[in-house]
Coordinates of C-alpha atoms in Angstrom, one line a residue:
X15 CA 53.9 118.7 161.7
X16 CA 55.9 119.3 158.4
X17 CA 54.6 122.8 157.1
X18 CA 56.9 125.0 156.4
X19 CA 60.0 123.0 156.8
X20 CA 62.8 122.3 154.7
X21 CA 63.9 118.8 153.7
X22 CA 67.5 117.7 152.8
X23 CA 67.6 114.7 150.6
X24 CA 70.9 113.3 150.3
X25 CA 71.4 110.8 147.0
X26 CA 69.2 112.8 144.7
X27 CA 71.5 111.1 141.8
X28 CA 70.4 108.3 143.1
X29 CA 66.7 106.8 141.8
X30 CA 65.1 107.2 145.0
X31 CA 66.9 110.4 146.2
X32 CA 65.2 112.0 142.9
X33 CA 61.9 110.9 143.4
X34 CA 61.2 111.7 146.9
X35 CA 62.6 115.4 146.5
X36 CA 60.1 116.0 143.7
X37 CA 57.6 114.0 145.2
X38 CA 57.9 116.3 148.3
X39 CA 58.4 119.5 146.2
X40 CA 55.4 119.1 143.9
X41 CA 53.4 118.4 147.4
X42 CA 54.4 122.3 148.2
X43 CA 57.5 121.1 151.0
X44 CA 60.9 122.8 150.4
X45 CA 63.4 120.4 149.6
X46 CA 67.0 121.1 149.1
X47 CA 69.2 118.2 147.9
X48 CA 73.1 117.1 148.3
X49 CA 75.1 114.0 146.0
X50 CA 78.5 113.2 146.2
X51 CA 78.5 113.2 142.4
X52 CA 79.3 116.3 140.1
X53 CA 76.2 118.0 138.3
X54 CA 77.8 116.1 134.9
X55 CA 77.9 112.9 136.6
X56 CA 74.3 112.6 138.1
X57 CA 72.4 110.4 135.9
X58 CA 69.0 111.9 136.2
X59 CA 69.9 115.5 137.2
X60 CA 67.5 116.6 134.1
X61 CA 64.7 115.5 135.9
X62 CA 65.4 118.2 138.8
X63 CA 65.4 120.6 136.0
X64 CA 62.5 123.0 136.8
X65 CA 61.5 122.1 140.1
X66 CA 63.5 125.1 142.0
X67 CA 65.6 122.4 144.6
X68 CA 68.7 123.4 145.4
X69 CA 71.0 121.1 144.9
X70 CA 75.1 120.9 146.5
X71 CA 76.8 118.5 143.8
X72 CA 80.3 117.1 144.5
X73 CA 80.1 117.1 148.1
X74 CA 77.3 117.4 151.8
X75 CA 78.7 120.7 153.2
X76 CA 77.5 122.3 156.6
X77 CA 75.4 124.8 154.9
X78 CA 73.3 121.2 153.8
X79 CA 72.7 120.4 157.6
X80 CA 71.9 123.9 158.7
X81 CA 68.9 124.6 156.2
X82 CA 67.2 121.5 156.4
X83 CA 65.0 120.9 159.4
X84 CA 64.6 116.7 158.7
X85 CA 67.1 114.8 156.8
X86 CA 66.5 111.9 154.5
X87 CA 69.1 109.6 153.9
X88 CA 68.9 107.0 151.3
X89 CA 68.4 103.0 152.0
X90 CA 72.1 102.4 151.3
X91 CA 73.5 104.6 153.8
X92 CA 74.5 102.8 157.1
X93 CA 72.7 104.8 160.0
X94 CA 76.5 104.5 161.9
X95 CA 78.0 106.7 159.3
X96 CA 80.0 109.8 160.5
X97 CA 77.7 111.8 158.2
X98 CA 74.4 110.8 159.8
X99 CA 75.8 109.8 163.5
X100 CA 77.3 113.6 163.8
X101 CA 73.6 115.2 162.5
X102 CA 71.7 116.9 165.1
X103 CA 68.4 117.2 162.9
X104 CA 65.9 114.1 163.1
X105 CA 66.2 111.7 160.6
X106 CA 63.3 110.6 157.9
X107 CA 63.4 106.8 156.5
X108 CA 62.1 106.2 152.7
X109 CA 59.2 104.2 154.5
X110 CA 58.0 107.2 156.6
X111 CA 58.1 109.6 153.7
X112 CA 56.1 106.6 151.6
X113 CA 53.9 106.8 155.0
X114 CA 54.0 110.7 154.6
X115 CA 52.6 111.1 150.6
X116 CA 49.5 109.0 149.5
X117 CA 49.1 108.7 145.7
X118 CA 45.7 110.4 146.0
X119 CA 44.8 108.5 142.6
X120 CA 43.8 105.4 141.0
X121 CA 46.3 103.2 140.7
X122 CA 46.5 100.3 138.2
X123 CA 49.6 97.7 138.1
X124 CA 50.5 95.3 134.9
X125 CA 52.8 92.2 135.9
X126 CA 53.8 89.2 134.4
X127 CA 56.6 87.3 132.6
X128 CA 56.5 89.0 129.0
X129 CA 54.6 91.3 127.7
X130 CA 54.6 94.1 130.8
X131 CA 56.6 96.8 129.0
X132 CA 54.1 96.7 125.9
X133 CA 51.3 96.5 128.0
X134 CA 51.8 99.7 129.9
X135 CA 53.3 101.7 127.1
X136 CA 50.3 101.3 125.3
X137 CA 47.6 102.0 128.2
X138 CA 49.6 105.2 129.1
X139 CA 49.9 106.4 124.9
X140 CA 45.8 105.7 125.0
X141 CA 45.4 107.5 128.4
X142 CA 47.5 110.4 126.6
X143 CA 45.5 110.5 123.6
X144 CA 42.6 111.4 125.9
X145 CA 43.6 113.7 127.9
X146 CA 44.6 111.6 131.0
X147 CA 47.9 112.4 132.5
X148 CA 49.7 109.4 133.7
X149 CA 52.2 109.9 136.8
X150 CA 55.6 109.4 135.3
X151 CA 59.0 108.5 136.5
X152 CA 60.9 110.3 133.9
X153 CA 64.4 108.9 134.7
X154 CA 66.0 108.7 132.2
X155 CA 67.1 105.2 130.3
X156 CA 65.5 103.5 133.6
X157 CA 63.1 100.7 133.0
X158 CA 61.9 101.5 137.3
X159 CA 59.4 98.8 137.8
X160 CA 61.1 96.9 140.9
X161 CA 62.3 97.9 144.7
X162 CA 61.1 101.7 145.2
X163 CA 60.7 103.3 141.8
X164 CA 56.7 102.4 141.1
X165 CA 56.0 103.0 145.1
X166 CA 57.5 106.9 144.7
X167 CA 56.2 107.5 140.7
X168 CA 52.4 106.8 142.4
X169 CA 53.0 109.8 144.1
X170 CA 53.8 111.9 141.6
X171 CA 51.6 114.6 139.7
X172 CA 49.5 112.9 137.4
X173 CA 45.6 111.7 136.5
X174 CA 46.3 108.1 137.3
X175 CA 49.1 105.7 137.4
X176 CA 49.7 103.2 135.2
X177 CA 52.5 101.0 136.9
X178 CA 54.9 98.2 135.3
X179 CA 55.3 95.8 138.4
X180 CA 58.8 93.7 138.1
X181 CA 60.4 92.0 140.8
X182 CA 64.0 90.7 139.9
X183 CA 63.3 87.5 141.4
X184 CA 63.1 88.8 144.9
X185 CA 60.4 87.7 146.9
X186 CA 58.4 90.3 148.2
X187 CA 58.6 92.9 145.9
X188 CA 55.6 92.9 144.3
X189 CA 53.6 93.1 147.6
X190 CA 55.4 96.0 148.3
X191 CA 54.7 97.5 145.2
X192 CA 50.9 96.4 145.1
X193 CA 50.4 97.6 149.1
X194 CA 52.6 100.9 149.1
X195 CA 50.4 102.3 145.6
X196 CA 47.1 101.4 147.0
X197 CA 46.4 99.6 143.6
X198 CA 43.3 98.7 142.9
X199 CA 43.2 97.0 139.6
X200 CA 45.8 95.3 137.1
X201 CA 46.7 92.9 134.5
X202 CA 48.6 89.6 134.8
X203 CA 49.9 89.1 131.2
X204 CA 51.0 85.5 131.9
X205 CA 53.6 83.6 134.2
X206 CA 56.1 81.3 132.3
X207 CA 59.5 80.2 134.2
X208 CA 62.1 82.9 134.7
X209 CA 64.7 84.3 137.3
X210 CA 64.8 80.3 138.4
X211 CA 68.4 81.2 139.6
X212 CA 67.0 83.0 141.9
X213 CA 64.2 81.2 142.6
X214 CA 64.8 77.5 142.5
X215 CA 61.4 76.1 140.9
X216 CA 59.0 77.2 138.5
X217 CA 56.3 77.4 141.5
X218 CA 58.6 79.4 143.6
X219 CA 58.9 82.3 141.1
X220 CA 55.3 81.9 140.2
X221 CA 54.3 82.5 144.0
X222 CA 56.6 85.7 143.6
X223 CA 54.0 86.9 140.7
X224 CA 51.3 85.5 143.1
X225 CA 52.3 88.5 145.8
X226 CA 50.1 90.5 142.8
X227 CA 46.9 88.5 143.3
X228 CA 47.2 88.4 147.7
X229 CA 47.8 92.1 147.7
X230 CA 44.9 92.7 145.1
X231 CA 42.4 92.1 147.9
X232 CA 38.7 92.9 146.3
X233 CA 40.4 94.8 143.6
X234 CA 39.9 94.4 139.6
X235 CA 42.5 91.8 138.2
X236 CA 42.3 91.3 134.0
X237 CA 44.4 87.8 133.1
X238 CA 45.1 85.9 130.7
X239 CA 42.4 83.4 131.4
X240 CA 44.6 80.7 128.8
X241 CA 47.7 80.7 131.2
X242 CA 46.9 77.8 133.4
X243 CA 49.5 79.3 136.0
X244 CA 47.4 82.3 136.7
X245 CA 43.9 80.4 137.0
X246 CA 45.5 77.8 139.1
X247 CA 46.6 80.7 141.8
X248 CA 43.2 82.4 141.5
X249 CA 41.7 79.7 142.8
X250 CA 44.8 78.6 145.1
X251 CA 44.5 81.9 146.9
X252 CA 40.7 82.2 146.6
X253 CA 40.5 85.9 145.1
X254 CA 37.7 87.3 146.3
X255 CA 37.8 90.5 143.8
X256 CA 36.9 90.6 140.1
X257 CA 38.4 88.7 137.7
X258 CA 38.2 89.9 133.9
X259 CA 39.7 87.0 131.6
X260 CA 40.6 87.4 128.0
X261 CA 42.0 85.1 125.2
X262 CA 42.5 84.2 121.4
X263 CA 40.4 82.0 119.2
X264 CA 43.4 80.3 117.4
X265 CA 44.2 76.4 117.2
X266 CA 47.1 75.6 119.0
X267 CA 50.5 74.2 116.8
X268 CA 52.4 72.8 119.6
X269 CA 52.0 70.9 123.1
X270 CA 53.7 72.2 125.9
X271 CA 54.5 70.7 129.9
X272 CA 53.5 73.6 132.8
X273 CA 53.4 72.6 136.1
X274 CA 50.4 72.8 137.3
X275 CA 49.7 75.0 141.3
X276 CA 48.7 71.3 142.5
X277 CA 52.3 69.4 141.8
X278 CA 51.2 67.7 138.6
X279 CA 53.0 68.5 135.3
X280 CA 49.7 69.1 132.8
X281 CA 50.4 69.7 128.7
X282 CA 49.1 72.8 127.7
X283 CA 47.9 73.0 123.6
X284 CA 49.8 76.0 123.3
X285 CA 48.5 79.0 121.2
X286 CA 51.8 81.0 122.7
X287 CA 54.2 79.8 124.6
X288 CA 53.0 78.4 128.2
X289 CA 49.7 79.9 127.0
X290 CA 46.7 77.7 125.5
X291 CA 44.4 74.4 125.9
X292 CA 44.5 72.8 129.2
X293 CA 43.2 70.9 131.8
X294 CA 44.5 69.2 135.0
X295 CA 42.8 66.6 136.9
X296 CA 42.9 69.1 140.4
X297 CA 40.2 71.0 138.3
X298 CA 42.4 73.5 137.0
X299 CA 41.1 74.6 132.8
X300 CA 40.9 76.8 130.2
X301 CA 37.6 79.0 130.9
X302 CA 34.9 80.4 129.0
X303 CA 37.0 83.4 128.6
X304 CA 35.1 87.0 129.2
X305 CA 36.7 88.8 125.8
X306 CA 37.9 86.6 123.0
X307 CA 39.9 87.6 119.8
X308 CA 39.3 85.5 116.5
X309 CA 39.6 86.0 113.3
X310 CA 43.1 86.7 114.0
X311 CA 44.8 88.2 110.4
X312 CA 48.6 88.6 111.4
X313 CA 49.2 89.5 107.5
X314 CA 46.3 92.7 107.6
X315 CA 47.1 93.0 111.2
X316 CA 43.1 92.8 112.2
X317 CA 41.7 90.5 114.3
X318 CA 37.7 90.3 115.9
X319 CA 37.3 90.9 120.0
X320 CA 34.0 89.8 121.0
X321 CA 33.3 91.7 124.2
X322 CA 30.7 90.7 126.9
X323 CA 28.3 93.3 125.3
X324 CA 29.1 93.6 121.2
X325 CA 32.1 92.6 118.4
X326 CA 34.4 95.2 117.6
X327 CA 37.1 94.9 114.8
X328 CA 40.7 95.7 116.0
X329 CA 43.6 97.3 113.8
X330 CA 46.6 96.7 114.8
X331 CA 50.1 98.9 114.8
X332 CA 51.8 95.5 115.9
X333 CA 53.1 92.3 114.6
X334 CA 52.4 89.2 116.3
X335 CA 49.9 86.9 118.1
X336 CA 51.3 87.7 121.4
X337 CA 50.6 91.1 120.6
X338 CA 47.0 90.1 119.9
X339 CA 47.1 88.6 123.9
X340 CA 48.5 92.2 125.1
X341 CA 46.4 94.2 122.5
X342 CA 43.7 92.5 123.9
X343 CA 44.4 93.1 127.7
X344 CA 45.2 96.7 127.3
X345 CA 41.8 97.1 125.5
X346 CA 39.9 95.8 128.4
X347 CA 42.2 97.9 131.0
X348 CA 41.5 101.3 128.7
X349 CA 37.8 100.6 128.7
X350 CA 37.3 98.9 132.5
X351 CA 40.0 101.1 134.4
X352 CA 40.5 104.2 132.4
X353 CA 36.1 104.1 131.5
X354 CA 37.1 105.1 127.8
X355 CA 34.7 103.9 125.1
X356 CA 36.0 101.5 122.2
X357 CA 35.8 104.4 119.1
X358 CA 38.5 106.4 121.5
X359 CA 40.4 103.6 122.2
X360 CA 40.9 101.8 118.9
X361 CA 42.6 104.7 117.0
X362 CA 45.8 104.5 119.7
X363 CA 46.1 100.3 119.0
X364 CA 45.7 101.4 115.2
X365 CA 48.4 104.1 115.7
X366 CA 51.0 102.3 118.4
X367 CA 54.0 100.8 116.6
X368 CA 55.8 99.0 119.6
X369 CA 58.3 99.5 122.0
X370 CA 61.6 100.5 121.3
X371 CA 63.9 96.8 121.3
X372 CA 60.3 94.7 120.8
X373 CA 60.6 93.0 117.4
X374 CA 62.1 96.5 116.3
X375 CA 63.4 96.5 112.5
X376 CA 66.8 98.9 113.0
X377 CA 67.9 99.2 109.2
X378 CA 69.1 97.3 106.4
X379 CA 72.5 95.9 105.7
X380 CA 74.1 94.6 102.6
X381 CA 70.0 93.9 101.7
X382 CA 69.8 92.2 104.9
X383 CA 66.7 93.5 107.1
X384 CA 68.0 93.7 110.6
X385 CA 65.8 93.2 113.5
X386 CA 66.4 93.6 117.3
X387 CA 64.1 91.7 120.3
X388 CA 65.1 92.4 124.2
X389 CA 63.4 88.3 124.7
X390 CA 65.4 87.4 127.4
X391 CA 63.6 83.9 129.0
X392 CA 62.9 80.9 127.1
X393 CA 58.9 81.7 126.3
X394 CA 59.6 85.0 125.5
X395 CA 62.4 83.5 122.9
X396 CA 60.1 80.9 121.8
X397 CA 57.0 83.2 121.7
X398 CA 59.2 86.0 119.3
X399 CA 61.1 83.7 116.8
X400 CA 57.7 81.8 116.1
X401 CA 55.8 84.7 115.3
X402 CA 59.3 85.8 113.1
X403 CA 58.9 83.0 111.0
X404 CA 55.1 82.8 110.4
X405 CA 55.5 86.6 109.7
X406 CA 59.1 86.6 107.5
X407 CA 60.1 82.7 106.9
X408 CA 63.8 82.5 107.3
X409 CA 66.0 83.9 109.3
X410 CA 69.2 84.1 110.7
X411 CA 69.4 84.5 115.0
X412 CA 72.5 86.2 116.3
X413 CA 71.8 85.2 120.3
X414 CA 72.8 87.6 123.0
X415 CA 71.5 86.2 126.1
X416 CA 72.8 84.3 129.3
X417 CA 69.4 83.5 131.0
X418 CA 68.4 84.4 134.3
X419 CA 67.6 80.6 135.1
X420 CA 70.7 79.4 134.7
X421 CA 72.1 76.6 132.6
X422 CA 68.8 75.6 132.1
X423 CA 67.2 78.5 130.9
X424 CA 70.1 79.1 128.6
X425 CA 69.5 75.1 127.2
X426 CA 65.9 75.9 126.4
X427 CA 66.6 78.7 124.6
X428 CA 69.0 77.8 122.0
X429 CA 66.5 75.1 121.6
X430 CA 64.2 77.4 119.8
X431 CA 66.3 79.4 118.2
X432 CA 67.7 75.9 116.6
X433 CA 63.8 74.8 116.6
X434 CA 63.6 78.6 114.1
X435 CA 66.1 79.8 112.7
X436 CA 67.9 79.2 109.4
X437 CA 71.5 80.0 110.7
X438 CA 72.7 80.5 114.6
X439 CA 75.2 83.2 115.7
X440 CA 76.0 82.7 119.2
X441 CA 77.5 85.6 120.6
X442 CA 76.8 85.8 124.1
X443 CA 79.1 83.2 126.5
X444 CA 76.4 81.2 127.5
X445 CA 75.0 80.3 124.0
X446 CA 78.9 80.2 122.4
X447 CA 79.4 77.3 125.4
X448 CA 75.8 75.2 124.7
X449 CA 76.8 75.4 120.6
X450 CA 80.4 73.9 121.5
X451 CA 78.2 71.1 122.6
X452 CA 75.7 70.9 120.4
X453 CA 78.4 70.4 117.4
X454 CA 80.5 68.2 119.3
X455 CA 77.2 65.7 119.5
X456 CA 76.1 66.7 116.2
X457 CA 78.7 68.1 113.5
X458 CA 75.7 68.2 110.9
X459 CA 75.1 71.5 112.3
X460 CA 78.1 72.9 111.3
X461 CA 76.0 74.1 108.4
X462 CA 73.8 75.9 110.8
X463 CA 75.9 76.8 114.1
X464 CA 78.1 79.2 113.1
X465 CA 80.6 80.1 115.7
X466 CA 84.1 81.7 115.9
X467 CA 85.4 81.7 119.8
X468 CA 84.1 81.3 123.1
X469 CA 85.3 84.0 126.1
X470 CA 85.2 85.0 129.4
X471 CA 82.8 87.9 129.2
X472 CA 80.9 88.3 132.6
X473 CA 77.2 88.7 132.2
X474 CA 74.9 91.0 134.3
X475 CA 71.4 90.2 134.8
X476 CA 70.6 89.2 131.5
X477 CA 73.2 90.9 129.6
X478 CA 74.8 87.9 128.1
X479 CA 77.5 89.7 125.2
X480 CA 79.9 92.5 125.5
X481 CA 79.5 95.0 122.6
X482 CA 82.4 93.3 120.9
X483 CA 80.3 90.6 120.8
X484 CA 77.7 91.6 119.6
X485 CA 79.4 93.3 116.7
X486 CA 81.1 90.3 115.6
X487 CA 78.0 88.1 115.7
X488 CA 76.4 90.7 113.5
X489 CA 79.3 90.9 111.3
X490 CA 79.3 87.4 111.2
X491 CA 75.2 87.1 110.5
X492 CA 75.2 89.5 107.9
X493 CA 78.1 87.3 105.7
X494 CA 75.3 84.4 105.8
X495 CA 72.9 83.2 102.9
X496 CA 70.1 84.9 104.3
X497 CA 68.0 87.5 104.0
X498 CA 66.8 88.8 107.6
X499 CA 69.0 89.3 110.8
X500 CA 67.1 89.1 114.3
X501 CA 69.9 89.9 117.2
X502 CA 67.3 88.9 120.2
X503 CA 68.5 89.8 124.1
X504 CA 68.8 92.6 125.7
X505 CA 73.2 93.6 124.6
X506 CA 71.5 93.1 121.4
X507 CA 68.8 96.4 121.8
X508 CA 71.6 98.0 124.4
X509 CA 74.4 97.7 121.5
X510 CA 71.5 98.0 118.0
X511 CA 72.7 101.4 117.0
X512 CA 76.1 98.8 116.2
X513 CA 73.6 98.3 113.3
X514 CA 74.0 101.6 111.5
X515 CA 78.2 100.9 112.2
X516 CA 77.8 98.3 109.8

C-alpha cells in the first residue's frame, strides 16, 4: 500500500517527528520533513544528518503538501488546525505508523526506581564490546525512556534493543512501552516510593511499575528478588513467565517500613534502601535467590556471584553496593538475554566507570574533592550518601533537589542527608524551607545547617535549584571544614561544569 510513496512528517524537531522520519527512511520509504523552527534552532537536527530527508525549516510551505502522498502530524497538533483541516492528502497518526514498523528484533526493557540508567548503559557497552549493535535513539541530551521515545528507537536499525522504561508517574506508560516494543524480557531493578505527587500512595506508583510485569506475559523478567515490592506483585498478578532473581550476601545495618502488596506495613532488614530481609505474614519473603553476590569488597571493588551453575569473581569499574545489585542484574541480562558467556562479559563490568552525574567525581577545589549524584527520591538519596560514607567518611552535602513526592519526599530526604553528612548546604527551595525548620526546633544544628537565604525559584520535575543556586551552595560548601563536596540532584549534574568556575 505504501511503496513508493513519499511521507511528510511535520515536527521533525520535535522527539517524535525525528524518530518516525528515520524510522521510515532507514525502512527504504521517502520521507521529506517540515518544522516551524530554524535549522539552528532544532534540537536534534544532527541526528537527520546523513539520512538524505529533506527537510523545509522555518516554515510548512505548499511545495511540503504537494510531494508527500500521506502526511504525519505530530500528537500535539489539534486535527482542527487550518494546516491539517485545508490538506487534501490522508492523514497518518503516530499509532498507525507504530502499527506500520515492527521492531523485527529482540527487545529487552530495564525499569525500576533507581538504578535504570546504569543498568542499560552497561548492557548496551557489553553488547558493543561484542559486536552487538543496540538500536539507539541518538537525540541528543535526551534521557527518552517515557511516552513515545522507546516505542520508535525499537524500530530503529540495530541487533537488539536494550530499552530504559520510565514513566513520569503516568499511569499507563509502561504498558505502552512493554506492548508497542514486543518486549520479551527485562529487569526490575527495585520499586521504592517516588513521583507520589502524582500518584498519591506508595502502592499506586508501584502498580504503575507493575504495568511492566502484566505486559510481560510468558516473557523473561530478572528482579531483585530482595525488594519485597517486586515479589509481592509477582505473585499478586500471578506471572506466568520466568522469573530470574538475584541478590547480595551482606548483613543488613538498618531496618526499614515498606508497605507490603497486601495493606500491611512489613520492616525490611535493609542491605539498601527498601531492599533486604523480609517477611510479611500474607506470605510475602526474601527467596532463595537464583544468583547471589558475597564476598562483597567495596575497598578492591570485587565481590563473588554464585550462579546456578559455577562461582565467578567480579571486578568492578564501580563504587558502591547498589552497584553490586545492578552489576549483578546486568550480568545475568548479558548472559540470559544477550547468550554471552561470563570471560566476554566480565572485561566490560571491569572496564565500565559509571554514568555521567552517578557518584561522578568532577575535580578538585581548594583540596576539596567535588562529587556530583543526579539521586533525586528519598532511597536513591539514602542508598548514595551511605555508600559515600562507608567509601570516603565525611562529607559535606550541597542538596539540589525538590522531590517529586512532595513535601514528603523532600522531608525524607534531608533526613539522610542530616542522618550522613558532616555539613548541609541547602540550595534548592525545598530543602532551604525544611532547614528553616529544622533550626528553628533545633538551633544545635547551626553548626551543621548552613544556610544563607530562601527564594522563590520554581522547580521543574525534579530540578529543585537555579544555577545561581547551585553556585552559591558550592561556594558556600567549599568555605567548610571539610574535605569532600557531594552536590546530589539533578541542577547539581545539569549545572557541575559550575565546578571548574570555581
Amino acid at each position: 500500500m505504501y511503496k513508493n510513496k513519499t511521507f511528510g512528517v511535520i515536527g521533525v524537531c520535535g522527539a517524535n517527528g525525528n524518530l518516525i522520519a528515520r524510522v521510515l527512511k532507514q525502512r527504504g520509504y521517502d520521507v521529506i520533513g517540515t518544522d516551524l523552527a530554524f535549522k539552528k534552532d532544532c534540537r536534534f537536527a544532527k541526528s537527520l544528518e546523513g539520512y538524505d530527508i529533506d527537510v523545509y525549516y522555518g516554515s510548512t510551505p505548499e511545495t511540503f503538501f504537494e510531494r508527500a502522498d500521506y502526511i504525519i502530524p505530530p500528537l500535539s497538533l489539534p486535527e482542527d488546525v487550518p494546516i491539517l483541516k485545508e490538506c487534501d492528502k490522508p492523514i497518518l497518526g503516530l499509532l498507525e505508523v507504530i502499527d506500520l514498523i515492527k521492531p523485527e528484533k529482540p527487545v529487552f526493557g530495564i525499569t525500576g526506581t533507581n538504578g535504570k540508567t546504569t543498568t542499560t548503559t552497561l548492557l548496551k557497552k557489553i553488547a558493543y564490546d561484542n559486536g552487538i549493535k543496540p538500536c539507539e535513539h541518538d537525540l541528543e541530551g535526551m534521557q527518552g525512556n517515557a511516552e513515545f521515545i522507546p516505542i520508535l528507537q525499537s524500530r530503529l536499525d540495530g541487533d537488539v534493543g536494550i530499552l530504559e522504561v520510565g514513566t513520569f508517574g503516568v499511569p499507563g506508560t509502561i504498558e505502552r512501552i512493554v506492548k508497542h516494543t514486543e518486549m520479551s524480557g527485562g529487569i526490575i531493578t527495585n520499586i521504592t516510593p517516588d513521583h507520589l505527587n502524582d500518584l498519591g500512595s506508595f502502592m499506586d506508583y508501584a502498580n504503575v511499575k507493575a504495568e511492566f510485569i502484566k505486559e510481560m506475559g510468558l516473557g523473561q523478567l530478572i528482579v531483585n528478588g530482595q525488594d519485597p515490592t517486586i515479589t509481592g506483585l509477582l505473585r499478586e498478578l500471578d506471572f506466568k513467565g520466568e522469573v530470574i532473581t538475584f541478590g547480595v550476601d551482606e548483613l543488613p545495618d538498618s531496618v526499614g517500613m515498606k508497605e507490603c502488596v497486601c495493606g500491611r506495613d512489613i520492616a525490611v532488614k535493609e542491605i539498601i534502601s527498601g531492599c533486604g530481609y523480609y517477611f510479611c505474614q500474607c506470605g510475602v519473603t526474601t527467596p532463595q535467590v537464583d544468583y547471589i553476590a558475597t564476598n562483597v569488597d567495596l575497598a578492591n571493588r570485587t565481590f563473588d556471584l554464585h550462579t546456578p551453575t559455577e562461582k565467578i569473581t567480579v571486578k568492578m569499574g564501580v563504587d558502591g553496593l547498589h552497584n553490586v545489585y545492578n552489576l549483578t542484574g546486568v550480568i545475568i541480562a548479558a548472559h540470559t538475554f544477550l547468550g554471552l558467556s561470563y570471560d566476554k562479559i566480565l572485561p566490560t563490568i571491569a572496564s565500565f566507570t559509571g554514568v555521567s552525574g552517578r557518584m561522578e567525581e568532577v575535580g578538585e577545589v581548594k583540596g576539596k574533592d567535588v562529587y556530583v549524584d543526579y539521586a533525586h527520591n528519598p532511597a536513591g538519596v539514602e542508598t548514595v550518601l551511605k555508600e559515600f560514607k562507608k567509601l570516603f567518611g565525611d562529607f559535606t552535602t550541597v542538596i539540589t533537589i525538590s522531590s517529586e513526592s512532595g513535601y514528603a519526599g523532600d522531608i525524607d530526604i534531608f533526613n539522610s542527608v542530616l542522618k550522613f553528612s558532616k555539613f548541609i548546604v541547602p540550595a534548592s527551595v525545598a530543602s532551604q524551607k525544611i532547614a528553616l525548620e529544622k533550626l528553628k526546633d533545633n538551633p544545635k544544628l547551626n553548626d551543621r545547617i548552613f544556610l544563607n537565604h530562601v527564594d522563590d525559584f520554581e522547580k521543574t520535575g525534579t530540578l529543585g535549584a537555579s544555577e545561581d543556586e547551585v553556585r552559591d551552595g558550592l561556594r558556600k560548601a567549599l568555605n567548610l571544614d571539610c574535605e569532600m563536596v557531594i552536590a546530589i540532584g539533578e541542577a547539581a549534574t545539569k549545572f557541575k561544569d559550575l565546578v571548574f568556575e570555581l
